[in-house]
PDB file of C-alpha atoms in Angstrom:
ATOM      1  CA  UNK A  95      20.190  37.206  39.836  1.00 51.00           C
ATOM      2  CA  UNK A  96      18.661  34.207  38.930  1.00 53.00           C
ATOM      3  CA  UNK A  97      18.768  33.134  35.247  1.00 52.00           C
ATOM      4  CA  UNK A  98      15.948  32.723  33.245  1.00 53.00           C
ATOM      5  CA  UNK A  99      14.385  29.789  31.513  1.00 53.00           C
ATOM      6  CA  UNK A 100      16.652  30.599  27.838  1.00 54.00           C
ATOM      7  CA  UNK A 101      19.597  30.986  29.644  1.00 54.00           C
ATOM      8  CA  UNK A 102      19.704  27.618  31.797  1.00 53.00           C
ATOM      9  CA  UNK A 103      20.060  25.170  29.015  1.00 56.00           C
ATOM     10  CA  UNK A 104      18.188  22.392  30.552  1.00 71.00           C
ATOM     11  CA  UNK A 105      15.524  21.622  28.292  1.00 72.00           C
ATOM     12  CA  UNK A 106      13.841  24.719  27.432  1.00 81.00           C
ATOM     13  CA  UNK A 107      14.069  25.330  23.869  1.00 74.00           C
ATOM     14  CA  UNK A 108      12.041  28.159  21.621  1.00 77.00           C
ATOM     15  CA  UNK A 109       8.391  27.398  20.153  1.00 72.00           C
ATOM     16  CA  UNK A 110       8.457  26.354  16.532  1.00 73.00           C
ATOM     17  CA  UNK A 111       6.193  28.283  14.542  1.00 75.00           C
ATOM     18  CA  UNK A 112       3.697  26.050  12.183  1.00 80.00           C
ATOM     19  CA  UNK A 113       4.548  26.986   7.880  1.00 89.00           C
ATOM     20  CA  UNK A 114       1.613  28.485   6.785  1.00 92.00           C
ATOM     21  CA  UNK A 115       1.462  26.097   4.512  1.00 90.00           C
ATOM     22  CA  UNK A 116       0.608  23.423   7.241  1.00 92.00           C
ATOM     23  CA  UNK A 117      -1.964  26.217   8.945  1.00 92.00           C
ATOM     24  CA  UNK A 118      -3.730  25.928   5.267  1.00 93.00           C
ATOM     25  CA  UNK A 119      -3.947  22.013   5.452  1.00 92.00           C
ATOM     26  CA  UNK A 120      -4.949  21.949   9.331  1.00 93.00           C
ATOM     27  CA  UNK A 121      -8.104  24.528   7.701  1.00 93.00           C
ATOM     28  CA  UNK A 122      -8.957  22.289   5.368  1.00 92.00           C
ATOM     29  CA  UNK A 123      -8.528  18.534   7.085  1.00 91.00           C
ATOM     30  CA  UNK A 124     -11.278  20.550   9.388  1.00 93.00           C
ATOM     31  CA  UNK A 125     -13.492  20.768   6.771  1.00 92.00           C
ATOM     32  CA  UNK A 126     -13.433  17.035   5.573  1.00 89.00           C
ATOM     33  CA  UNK A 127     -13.740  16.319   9.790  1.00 89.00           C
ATOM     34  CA  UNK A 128     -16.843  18.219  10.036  1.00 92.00           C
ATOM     35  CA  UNK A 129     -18.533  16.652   7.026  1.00 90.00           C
ATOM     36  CA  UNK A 130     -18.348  20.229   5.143  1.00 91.00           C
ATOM     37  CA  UNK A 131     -15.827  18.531   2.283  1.00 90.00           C
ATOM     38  CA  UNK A 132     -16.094  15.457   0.750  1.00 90.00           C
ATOM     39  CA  UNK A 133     -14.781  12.838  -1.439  1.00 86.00           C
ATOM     40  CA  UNK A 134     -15.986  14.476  -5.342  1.00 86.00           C
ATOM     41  CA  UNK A 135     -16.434  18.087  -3.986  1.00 90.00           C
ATOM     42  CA  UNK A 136     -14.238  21.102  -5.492  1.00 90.00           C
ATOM     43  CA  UNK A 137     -11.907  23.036  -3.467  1.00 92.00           C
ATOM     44  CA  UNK A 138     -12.412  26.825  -3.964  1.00 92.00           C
ATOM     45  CA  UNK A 139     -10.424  27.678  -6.151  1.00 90.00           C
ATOM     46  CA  UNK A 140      -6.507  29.022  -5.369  1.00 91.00           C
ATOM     47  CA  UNK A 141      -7.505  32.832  -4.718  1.00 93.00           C
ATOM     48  CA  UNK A 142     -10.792  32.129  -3.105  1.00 94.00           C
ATOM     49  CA  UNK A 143      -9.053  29.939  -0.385  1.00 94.00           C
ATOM     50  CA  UNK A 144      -6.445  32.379   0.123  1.00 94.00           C
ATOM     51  CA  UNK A 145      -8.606  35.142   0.539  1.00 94.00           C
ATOM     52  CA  UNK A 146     -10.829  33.380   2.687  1.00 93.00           C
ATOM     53  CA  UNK A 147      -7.910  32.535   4.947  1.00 93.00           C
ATOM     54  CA  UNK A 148      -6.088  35.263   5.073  1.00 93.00           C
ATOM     55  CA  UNK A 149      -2.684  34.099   3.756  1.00 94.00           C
ATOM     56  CA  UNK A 150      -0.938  33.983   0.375  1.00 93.00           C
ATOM     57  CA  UNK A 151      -1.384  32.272  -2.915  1.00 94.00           C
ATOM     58  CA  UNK A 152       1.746  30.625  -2.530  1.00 94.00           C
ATOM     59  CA  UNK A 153       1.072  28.731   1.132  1.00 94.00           C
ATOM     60  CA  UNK A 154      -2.484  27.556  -0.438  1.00 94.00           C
ATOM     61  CA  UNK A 155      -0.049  25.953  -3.148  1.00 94.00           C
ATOM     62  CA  UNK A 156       2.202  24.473  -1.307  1.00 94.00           C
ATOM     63  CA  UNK A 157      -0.620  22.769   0.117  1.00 93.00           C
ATOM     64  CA  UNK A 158      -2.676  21.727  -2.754  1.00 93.00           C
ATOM     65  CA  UNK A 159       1.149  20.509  -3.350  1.00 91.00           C
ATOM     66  CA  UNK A 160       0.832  18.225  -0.546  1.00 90.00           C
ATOM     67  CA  UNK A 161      -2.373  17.285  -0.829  1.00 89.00           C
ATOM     68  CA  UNK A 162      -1.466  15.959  -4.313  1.00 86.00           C
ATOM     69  CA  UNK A 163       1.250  14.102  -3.512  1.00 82.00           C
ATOM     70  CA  UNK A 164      -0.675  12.472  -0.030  1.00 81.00           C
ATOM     71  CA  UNK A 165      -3.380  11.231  -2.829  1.00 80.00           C
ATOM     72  CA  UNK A 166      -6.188  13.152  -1.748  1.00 85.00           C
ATOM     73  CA  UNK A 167      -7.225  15.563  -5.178  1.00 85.00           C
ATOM     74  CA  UNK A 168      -6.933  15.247  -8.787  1.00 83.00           C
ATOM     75  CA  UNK A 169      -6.579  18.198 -10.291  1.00 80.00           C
ATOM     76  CA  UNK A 170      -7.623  19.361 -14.152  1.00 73.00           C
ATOM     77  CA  UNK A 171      -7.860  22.582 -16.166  1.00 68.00           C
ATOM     78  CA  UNK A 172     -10.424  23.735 -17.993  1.00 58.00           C
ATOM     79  CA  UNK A 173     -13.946  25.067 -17.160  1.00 58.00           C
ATOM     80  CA  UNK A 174     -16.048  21.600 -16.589  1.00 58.00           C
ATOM     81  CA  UNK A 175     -17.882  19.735 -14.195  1.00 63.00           C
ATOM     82  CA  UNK A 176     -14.405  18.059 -13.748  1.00 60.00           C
ATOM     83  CA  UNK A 177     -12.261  21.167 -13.629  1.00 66.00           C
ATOM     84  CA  UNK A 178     -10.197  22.480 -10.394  1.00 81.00           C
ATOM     85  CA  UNK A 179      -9.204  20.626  -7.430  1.00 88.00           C
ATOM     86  CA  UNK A 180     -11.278  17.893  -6.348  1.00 89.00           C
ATOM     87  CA  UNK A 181     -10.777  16.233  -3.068  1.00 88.00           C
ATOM     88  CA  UNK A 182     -10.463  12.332  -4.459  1.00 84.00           C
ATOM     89  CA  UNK A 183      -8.973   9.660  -2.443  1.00 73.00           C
ATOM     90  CA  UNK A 184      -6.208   7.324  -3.443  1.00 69.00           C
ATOM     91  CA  UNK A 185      -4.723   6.117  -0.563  1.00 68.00           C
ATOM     92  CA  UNK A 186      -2.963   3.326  -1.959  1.00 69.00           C
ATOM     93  CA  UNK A 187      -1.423   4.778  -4.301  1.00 73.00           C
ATOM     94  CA  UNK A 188       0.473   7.711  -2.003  1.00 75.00           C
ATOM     95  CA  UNK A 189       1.135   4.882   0.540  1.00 75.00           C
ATOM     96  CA  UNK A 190       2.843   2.765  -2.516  1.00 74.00           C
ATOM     97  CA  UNK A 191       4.911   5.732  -3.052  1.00 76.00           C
ATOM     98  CA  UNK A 192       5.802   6.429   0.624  1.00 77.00           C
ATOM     99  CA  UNK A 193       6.952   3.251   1.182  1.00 75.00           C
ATOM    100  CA  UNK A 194       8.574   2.205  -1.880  1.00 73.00           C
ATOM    101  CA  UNK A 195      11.103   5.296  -0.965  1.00 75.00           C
ATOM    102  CA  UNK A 196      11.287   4.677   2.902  1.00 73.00           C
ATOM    103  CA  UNK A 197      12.693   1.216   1.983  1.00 69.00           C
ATOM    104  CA  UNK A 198      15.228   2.406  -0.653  1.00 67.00           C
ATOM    105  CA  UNK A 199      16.779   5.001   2.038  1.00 71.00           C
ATOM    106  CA  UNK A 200      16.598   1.822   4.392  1.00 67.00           C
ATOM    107  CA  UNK A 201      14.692   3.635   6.931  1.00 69.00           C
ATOM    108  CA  UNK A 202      12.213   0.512   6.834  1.00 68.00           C
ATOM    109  CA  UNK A 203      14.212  -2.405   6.108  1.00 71.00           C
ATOM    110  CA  UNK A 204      13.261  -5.683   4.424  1.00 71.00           C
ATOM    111  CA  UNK A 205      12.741  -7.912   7.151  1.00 80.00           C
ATOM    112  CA  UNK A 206       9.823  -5.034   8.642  1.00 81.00           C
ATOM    113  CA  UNK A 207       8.170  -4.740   5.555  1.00 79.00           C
ATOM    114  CA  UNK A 208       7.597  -8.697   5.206  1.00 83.00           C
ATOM    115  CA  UNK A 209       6.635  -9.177   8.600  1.00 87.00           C
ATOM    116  CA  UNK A 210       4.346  -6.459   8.146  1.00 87.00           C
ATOM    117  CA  UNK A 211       2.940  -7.930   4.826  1.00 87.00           C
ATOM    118  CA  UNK A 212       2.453 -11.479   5.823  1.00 92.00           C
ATOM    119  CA  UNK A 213       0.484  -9.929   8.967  1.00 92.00           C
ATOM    120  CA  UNK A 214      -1.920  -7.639   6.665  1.00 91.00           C
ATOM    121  CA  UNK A 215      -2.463 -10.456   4.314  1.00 93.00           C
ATOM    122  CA  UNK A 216      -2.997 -13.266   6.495  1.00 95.00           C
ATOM    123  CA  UNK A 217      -5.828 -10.989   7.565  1.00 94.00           C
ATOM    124  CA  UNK A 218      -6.433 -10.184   3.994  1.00 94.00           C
ATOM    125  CA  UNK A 219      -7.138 -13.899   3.368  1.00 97.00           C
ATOM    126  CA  UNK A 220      -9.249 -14.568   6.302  1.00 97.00           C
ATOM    127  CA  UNK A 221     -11.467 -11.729   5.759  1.00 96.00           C
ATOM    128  CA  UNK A 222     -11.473 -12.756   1.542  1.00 97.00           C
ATOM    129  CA  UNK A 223     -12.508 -16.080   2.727  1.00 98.00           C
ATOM    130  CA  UNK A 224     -15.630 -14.326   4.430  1.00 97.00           C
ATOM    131  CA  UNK A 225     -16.269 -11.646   1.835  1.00 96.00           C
ATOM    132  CA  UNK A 226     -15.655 -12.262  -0.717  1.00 97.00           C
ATOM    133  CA  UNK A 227     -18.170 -11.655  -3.477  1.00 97.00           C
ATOM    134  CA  UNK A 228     -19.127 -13.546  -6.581  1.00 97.00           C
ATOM    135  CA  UNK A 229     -17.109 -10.582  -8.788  1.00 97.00           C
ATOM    136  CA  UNK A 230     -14.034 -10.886  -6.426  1.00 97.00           C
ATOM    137  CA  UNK A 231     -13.639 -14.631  -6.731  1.00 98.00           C
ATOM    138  CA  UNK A 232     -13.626 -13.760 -10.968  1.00 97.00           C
ATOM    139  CA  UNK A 233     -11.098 -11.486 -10.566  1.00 97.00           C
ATOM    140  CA  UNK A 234      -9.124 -13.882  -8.527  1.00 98.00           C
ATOM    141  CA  UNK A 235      -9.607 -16.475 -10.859  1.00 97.00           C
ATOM    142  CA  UNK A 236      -8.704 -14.213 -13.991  1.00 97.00           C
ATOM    143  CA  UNK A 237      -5.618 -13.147 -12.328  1.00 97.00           C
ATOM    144  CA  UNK A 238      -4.973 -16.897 -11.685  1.00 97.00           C
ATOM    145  CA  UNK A 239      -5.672 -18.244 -15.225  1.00 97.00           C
ATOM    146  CA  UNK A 240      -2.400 -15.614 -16.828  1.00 97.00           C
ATOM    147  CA  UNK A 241      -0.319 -17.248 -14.165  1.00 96.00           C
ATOM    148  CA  UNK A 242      -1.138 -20.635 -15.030  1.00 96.00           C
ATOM    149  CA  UNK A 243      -1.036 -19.871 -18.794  1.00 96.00           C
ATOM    150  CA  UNK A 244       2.625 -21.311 -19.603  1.00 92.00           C
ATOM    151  CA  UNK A 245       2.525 -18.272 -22.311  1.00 94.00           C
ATOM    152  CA  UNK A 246       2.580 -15.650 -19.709  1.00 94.00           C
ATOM    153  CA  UNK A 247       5.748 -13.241 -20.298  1.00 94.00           C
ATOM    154  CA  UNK A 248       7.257 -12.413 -17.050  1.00 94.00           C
ATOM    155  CA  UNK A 249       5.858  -9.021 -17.184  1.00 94.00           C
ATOM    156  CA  UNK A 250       2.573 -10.545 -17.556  1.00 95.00           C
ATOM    157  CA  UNK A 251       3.024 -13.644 -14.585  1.00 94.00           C
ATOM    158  CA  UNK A 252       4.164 -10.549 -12.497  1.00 91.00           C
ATOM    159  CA  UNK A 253       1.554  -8.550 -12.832  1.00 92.00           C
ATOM    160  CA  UNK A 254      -1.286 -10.958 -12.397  1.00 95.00           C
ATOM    161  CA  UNK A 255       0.509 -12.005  -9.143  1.00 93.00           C
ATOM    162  CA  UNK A 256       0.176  -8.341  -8.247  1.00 89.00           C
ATOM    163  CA  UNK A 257      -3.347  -7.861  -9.411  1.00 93.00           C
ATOM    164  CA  UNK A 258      -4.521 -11.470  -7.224  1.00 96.00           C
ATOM    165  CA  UNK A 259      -3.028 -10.230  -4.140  1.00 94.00           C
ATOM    166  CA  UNK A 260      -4.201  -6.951  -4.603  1.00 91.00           C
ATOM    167  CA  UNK A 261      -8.374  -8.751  -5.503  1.00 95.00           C
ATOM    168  CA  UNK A 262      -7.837 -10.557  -2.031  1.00 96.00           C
ATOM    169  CA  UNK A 263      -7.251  -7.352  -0.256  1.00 93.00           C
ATOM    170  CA  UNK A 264      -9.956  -5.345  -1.809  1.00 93.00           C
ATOM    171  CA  UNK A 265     -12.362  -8.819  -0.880  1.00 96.00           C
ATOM    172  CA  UNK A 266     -11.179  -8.937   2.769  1.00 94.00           C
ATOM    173  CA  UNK A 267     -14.516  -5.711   3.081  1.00 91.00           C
ATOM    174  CA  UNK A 268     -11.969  -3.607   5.605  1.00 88.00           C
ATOM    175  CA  UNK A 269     -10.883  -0.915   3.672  1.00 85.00           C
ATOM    176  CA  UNK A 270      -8.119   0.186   5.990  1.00 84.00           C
ATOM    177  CA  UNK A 271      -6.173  -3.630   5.699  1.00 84.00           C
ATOM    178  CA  UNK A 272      -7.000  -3.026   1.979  1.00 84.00           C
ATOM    179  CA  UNK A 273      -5.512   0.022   1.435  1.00 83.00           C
ATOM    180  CA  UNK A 274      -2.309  -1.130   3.272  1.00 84.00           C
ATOM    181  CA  UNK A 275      -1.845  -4.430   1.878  1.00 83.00           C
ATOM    182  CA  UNK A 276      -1.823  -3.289  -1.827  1.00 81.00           C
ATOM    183  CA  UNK A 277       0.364  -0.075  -0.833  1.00 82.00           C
ATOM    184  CA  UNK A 278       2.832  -3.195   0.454  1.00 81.00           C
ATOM    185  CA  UNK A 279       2.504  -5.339  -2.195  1.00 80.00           C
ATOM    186  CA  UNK A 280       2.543  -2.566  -4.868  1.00 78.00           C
ATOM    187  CA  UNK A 281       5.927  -1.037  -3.615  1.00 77.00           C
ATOM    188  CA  UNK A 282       7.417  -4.433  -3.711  1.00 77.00           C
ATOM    189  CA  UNK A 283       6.418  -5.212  -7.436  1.00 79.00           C
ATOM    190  CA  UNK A 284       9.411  -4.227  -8.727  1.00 80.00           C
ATOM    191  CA  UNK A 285      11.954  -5.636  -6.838  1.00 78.00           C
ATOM    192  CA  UNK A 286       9.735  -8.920  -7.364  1.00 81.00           C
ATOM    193  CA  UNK A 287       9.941  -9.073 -10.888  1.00 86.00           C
ATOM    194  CA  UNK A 288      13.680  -8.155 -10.723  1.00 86.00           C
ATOM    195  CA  UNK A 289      14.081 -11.416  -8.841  1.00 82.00           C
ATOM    196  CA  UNK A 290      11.874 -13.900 -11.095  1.00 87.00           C
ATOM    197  CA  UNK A 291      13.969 -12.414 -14.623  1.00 89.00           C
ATOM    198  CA  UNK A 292      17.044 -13.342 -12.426  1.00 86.00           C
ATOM    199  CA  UNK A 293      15.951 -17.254 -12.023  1.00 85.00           C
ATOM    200  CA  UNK A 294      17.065 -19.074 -14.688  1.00 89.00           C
ATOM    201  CA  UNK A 295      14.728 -22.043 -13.913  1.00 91.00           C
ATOM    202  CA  UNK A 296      11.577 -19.553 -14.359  1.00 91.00           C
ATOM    203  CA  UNK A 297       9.123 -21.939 -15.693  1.00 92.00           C
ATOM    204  CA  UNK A 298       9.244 -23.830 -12.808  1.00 92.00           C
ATOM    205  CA  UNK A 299       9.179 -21.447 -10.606  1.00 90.00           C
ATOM    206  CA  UNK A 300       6.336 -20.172 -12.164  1.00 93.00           C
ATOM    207  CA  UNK A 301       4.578 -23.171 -12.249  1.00 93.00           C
ATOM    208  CA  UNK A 302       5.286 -23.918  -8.698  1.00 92.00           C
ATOM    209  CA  UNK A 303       4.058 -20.163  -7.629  1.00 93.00           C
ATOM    210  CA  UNK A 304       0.738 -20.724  -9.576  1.00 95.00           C
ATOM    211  CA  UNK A 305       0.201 -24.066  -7.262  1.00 96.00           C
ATOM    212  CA  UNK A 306       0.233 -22.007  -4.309  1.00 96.00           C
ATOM    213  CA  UNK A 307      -1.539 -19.510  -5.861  1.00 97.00           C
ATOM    214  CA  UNK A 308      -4.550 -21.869  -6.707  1.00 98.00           C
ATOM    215  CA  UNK A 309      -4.421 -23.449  -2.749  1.00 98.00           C
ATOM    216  CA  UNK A 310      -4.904 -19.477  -2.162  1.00 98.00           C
ATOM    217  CA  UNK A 311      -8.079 -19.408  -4.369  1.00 98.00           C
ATOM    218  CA  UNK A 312      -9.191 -22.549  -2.688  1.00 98.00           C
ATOM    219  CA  UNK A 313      -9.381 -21.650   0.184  1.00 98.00           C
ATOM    220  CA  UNK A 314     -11.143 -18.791  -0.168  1.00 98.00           C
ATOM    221  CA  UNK A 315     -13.960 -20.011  -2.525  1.00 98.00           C
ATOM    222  CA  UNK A 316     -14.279 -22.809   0.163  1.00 98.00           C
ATOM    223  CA  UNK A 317     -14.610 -20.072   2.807  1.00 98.00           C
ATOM    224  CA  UNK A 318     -12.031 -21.659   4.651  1.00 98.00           C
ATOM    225  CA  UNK A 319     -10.621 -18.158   6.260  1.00 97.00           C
ATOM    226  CA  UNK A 320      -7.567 -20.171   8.306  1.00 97.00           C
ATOM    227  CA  UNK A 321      -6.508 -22.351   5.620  1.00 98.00           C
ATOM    228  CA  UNK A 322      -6.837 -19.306   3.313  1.00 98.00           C
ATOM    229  CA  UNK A 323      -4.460 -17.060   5.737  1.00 97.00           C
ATOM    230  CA  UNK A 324      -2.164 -19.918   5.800  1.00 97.00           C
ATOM    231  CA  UNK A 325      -1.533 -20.294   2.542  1.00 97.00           C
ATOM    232  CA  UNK A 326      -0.858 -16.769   1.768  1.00 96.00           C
ATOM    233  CA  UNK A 327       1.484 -16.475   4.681  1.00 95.00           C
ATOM    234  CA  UNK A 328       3.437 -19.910   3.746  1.00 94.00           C
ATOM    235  CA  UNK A 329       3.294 -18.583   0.303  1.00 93.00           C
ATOM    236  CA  UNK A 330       4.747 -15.209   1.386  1.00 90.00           C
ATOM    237  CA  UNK A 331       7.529 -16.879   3.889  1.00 88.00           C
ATOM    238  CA  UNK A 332       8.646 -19.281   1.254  1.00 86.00           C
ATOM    239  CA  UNK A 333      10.077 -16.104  -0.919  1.00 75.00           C
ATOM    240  CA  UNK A 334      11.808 -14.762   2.117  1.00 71.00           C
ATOM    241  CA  UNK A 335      12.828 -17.345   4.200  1.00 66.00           C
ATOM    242  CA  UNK A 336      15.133 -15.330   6.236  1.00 57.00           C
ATOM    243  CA  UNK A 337      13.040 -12.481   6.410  1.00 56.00           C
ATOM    244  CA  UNK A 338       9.261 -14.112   7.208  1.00 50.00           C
ATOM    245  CA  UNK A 339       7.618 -14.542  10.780  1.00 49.00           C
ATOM    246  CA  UNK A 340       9.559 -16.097  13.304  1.00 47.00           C
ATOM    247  CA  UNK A 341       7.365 -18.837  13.198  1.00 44.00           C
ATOM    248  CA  UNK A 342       7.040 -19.368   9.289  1.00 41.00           C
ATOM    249  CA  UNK A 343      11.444 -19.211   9.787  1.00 36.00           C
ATOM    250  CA  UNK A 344      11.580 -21.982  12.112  1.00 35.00           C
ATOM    251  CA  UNK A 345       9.688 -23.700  10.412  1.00 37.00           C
ATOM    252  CA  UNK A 346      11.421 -23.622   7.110  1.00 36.00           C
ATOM    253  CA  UNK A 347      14.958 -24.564   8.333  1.00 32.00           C
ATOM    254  CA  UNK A 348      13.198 -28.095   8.293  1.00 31.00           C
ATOM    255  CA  UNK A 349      12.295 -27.802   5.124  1.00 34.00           C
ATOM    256  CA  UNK A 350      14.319 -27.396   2.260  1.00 31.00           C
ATOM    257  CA  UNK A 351      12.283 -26.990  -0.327  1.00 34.00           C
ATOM    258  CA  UNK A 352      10.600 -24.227   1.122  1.00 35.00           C
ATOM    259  CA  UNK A 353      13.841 -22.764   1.544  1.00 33.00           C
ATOM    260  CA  UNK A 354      14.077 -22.246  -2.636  1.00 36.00           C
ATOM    261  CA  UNK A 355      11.058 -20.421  -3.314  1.00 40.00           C
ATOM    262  CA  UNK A 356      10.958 -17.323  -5.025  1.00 41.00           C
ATOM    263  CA  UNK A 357       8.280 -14.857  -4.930  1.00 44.00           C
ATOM    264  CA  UNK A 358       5.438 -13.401  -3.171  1.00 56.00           C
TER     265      UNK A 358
END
């Protein structure tokens, strides 16, 4: 009698069956693919999608749940315009999140997530260069005047840092390299202001950061895209000498200065 395909053992397994839960978000990822839902519309409301479905309450949460947590609605009680669950999109911010925890389980490790941040923000920086409006170079520069301000806390110095890197990626015009580069630079903001409180020679470093910070600006008010993704990639590498491009590496075992920098 020959055996059938359970009972061999060589490679037939049994068909997973889909949570409900994931049948409810399939559903509605349909709808904002057809154009039906979009960015600012309501969701019906908890029994209304369940009935329409055909499963239970409890799946359609599980998925608003998800939904939530992936950065897609905003939810708010009350009977308003603004009330229920609105399909939103904040991309960045869910990314931020995802990331930030993938790296402290170490299932993305340091050296990735630089190499993938000097990559999305030398592209960042070229693309600025190009883009950039006359409301994105202020922005730049207002992040750029706190860092250069000598009475910048470290909070403060940090989070101007954050908020120029983050201008030059919304400038670049590509939403996508947007999104990602401030979900990088986001989830390393606190690790980053962990390491300039640790420097006991701060001021300088901060003045030395806001230098490179200004050749940044530079270059992209020149609309010099190269020199501008050059700078932000030499700026990046010099934090994490061991952990930059292969090429910004080599390059700084000649150079010992660069080998000191301290942030990103």
């Amino acid at each position: 009698m020959t055996a059938g395909p359970d009972e061999t053992g060589e490679g037939w397994a049994p068909v997973t069956r889909p949570r409900t839960y994931e049948l409810v978000l399939d559903r509605i990822e349909e709808q904002i693919a057809s154009g039906r839902l979009r960015v600012g519309d309501r969701l019906p409301a908890e029994r209304e999608l369940a009935a329409a479905l055909g499963v239970s309450r409890v799946a359609v949460r599980e998925a608003i749940r998800v939904l939530q947590a992936m950065g897609l609605i905003s939810q708010a009680t009350g009977s308003g315009r603004d009330a229920g669950t609105i399909l939103t999109s904040a991309p960045a911010e869910a990314l931020t999140r995802l990331i930030r925890l993938h790296v402290l389980v170490a299932s993305v490790n340091s050296k990735d997530l630089v190499r993938a941040r000097i990559t999305l923000e030398r592209e960042s920086a070229a693309l600025a260069a190009a883009h950039a409006t006359e409301d994105d170079l202020r922005l730049l520069a207002e992040a750029l005047a706190t860092m250069e301000d000598p009475a910048s806390s470290v909070e403060q110095f940090n989070d101007a840092d954050t908020a120029f890197h983050v201008a030059i990626a919304r400038a670049s015009g590509n939403a996508l390299v947007a999104e990602l580069t401030t979900a990088l630079r986001n989830a390393m903001r606190s690790t980053l202001l962990t390491r300039l409180k640790g420097r006991a020679d701060y001021p300088d470093v901060a003045a030395r950061l806001s230098g490179e910070h200004r050749k940044i600006y530079d270059a992209i008010a020149a609309r010099d895209s190269q020199r501008a993704a050059d700078e932000v990639a030499g700026h990046i590498e010099g934090f994490y000498p061991d952990l930059g491009s292969r090429e910004g590496t080599a390059a700084q075992t000649t150079s010992p200065s660069r080998a000191t920098r301290t942030t990103g």
